[in-house]
Amino acid sequence: MTVASAAPATPKQPRRAPRSLVLLWPVLALLFILAFNLAFTPGFFHVEVKQGHLFGSLIDVLKNAAPVALTGIGMTLVIATGGVDLSVGTVMAIAGQLTVLLMESEHYHWSMPTACFAGLGVALACGIWNGILVGYVQIQPIVATLILFVSGRGIAELISNDNLTAHSVPFQYLGRGFLFGLPFQIAIVIFVLLVVGLLMRRTAAGLFIESVGNNPVAARFAGINERFIKLLVYSFSGLCAGIAGIVVASNNANADPHNTGLNVELDAILAVVIGGTSLLGGRYSLIGSIVGALIIQAMDTTILTRGVAVEWTLVVKAVVVVGVCLLQAPKFQRLFRRK
Amino acid sequence: MNKFTLSALLVLSLVVGCSKHDETKPASVTTQSSASTESSAGKVVGFSQIGAESTWRTAETDSIKSEAQKRGVDLRFVDAQGKQENQIKALRAFVAQHVQAIILAPVVETGWEPVLKEVKAAKIPVILVDRGIDVKDESLYATLIASDFVAEGKMAGDWLAKKTEGKANIVELQGTPGAAPANDRKKGFAEAIASHPDMKIIKSQTGNFNRNDGKATMEAFLKSEGKNITAVYAHNDDMALGAIQAIEEAGMKPGKDIIVVSIDGVHDAFQAMVDGKLNCTVECNPLLGPAAFDAVDAVTSGKELPKKTIVKDELFEQDKAKEVIGSRKY
């Protein structure tokens, strides 16, 4: 609506919509999915209090979107520099596996916080490895992160080839607990988002990242240490994947080296892209990526709640994704504006 | 950064990735000692195993090894490290060693014809265990010994029919779409409940054979159907364990408010039964040793075997779980 009124006012078609409008389409897409459910899925909006916390499909959407939202936050910054991180899914598996092993194995029996920090530490190390390969060795990001994408699951299986059960109650709180009646996972996402948002706004980091993505050569001539910025964003993406891995292990009270984080990298990239961040780098939107993660999860939950036949789920998902992407494509938008 | 450093780093990363495989010993023939030759046995049998990728497979290997020892069979065991070429090498080595029979757990379905023709020319019978192969000439192997996934699904369905007296609103957690166990376990269960008009599958979705997806799917089922659900049928234990968590988080008691049935019989499932959260599991039996050597004895004494020998799978309920949990091998 705002676009329609703003467009004729400017004489030249602006190459990019103003910042405030980036969120318009993803939010509209999310509202569309919710409106569909309001109309056709009885009980989707039903929220009740059970055992002192909120219970309902909407709460599920918020909770289950957390892993993709967390990896999506890291992915947003990576994509903003014009890169991509394919290794987030396997890094999740590594972090989850190591954390639970250190806590539960009779061999180590670490306390929950130390084990979690160890898990985050190894995830950070994975991120640093990616950052060095991309920033300093200057390997193409897709190839550099492919290395951990392939070998990461092997590393997780090497840590322990078994499904490990996490009995620790404080550990289970991370993924299964509730804060103010809402799943604690939501609090984790908000916390990470706030920290990153503040860092990007209050320091020049956000500007540096965008300039590296827009034009790395110009950024270097302007005195920005482009390599270090890349190292930074990949390290951060690794850390985010580590948090996501621990959250998933906690939610399942179980670490699974074979399945944790499987295909999450694809969902994270999708969340970032439908959230309005260009894969070419430059402008990015953290909130957009969160909305993107919510769109994906709302779609998944809708499919499961409505009981779409298994053969159709992926097709339905693809149709919605195509729709959302079309909505955002400038050419497609112009098609309607000309009428 | 020069090319050398780059390639060094790449090599390093590959080494990290592959170390899993380097750790285990290279494929080698180990001979199981056979003390006596006076029994009906004294036979030399080759066993080509896929590898040791899961606890299920290790249990299968142990079962065949210990049965060989029990019967005084001289077992030549080769671990193929998950590679078909190693299995083919092993089969050729068995021919050279003049074994009397070969047990083969094939890693893939295709590409066995040339080597099996060599084996057939040497007049050595081949017994396949747990997986089939795709060959035009069925005379290349004597028999396949495996579980029947359809029968497993049927057992689960029959048990549920008895437990609920033919009245249940069931939600089904399917395995990975397209996987043989998922298709067959779905089919078997559907067959079993077909004769009970009051047993309905009200929702059926995939949980991809893992705990995380099983839990997420069950969460959605609980929102849309809620108290309407009387039973969960999961195609494997992991999904059932995920569903159990979802049921608990919805403030209900799994195993009581909602009956949970699954298939596989892994250790965690037995623990869940002891805790009263899982009602029953149909074991997909990896202990194929006895059946495999029965087949060896039969074919070496000239008997014809059916092309497929079905292993009896056993159903475990909660009270039995308590007795056997200590002796579970996998």
XYZ file of C-alpha atoms in Angstrom, chain A residues 63-76 79 84-94 149 153 185 237-249 251-252 256-274 289 292-293 296-297 300 317, chain B residues 208 210 212-213 216:
75
model
C 9.127 -22.190 19.568
C 9.983 -24.383 16.600
C 11.131 -21.414 14.526
C 13.951 -20.796 17.025
C 16.681 -23.000 15.457
C 16.132 -21.528 11.983
C 15.837 -18.009 13.442
C 19.116 -18.403 15.348
C 21.072 -19.792 12.402
C 19.283 -17.196 10.256
C 20.647 -14.311 12.335
C 24.208 -15.513 11.738
C 23.429 -16.300 8.112
C 22.058 -12.772 7.559
C 24.987 -13.133 3.307
C 26.994 -17.971 2.376
C 27.509 -20.491 5.179
C 26.525 -24.036 4.255
C 27.990 -25.556 7.403
C 25.465 -24.325 10.006
C 23.485 -27.581 10.086
C 26.472 -29.801 10.749
C 27.959 -27.312 13.231
C 24.657 -27.617 15.133
C 25.168 -31.371 15.283
C 28.779 -30.998 16.482
C 29.176 -29.205 5.567
C 28.563 -34.724 10.330
C 13.722 -20.630 23.235
C 27.501 -17.591 12.237
C 29.292 -20.586 13.756
C 28.451 -19.358 17.241
C 24.774 -18.916 16.320
C 24.714 -22.454 14.901
C 26.222 -23.659 18.186
C 23.434 -22.009 20.177
C 20.856 -23.541 17.827
C 22.436 -26.978 18.174
C 22.329 -26.815 21.964
C 18.716 -25.600 21.886
C 17.687 -28.501 19.636
C 19.508 -31.070 21.781
C 14.369 -29.588 23.233
C 14.689 -33.279 22.378
C 21.487 -37.123 17.483
C 24.654 -36.926 15.327
C 22.890 -38.181 12.192
C 19.816 -35.948 12.085
C 20.406 -32.774 14.122
C 20.473 -29.757 11.838
C 19.806 -31.809 8.723
C 18.902 -29.342 5.921
C 18.750 -26.435 8.386
C 21.269 -24.486 6.273
C 18.732 -24.464 3.444
C 15.937 -23.228 5.699
C 18.242 -20.568 7.155
C 19.222 -19.287 3.701
C 15.567 -19.326 2.691
C 14.576 -17.392 5.821
C 17.190 -14.743 5.075
C 16.175 -14.404 1.441
C 12.411 -14.245 1.973
C 15.199 -13.003 8.665
C 11.368 -15.373 7.283
C 11.969 -18.089 9.876
C 8.774 -21.186 7.180
C 7.675 -22.548 10.537
C 5.335 -26.295 8.404
C 5.833 -25.662 0.695
C 11.507 -38.731 9.108
C 14.035 -39.084 13.945
C 13.093 -34.013 16.497
C 10.626 -34.315 13.629
C 7.265 -31.514 16.083
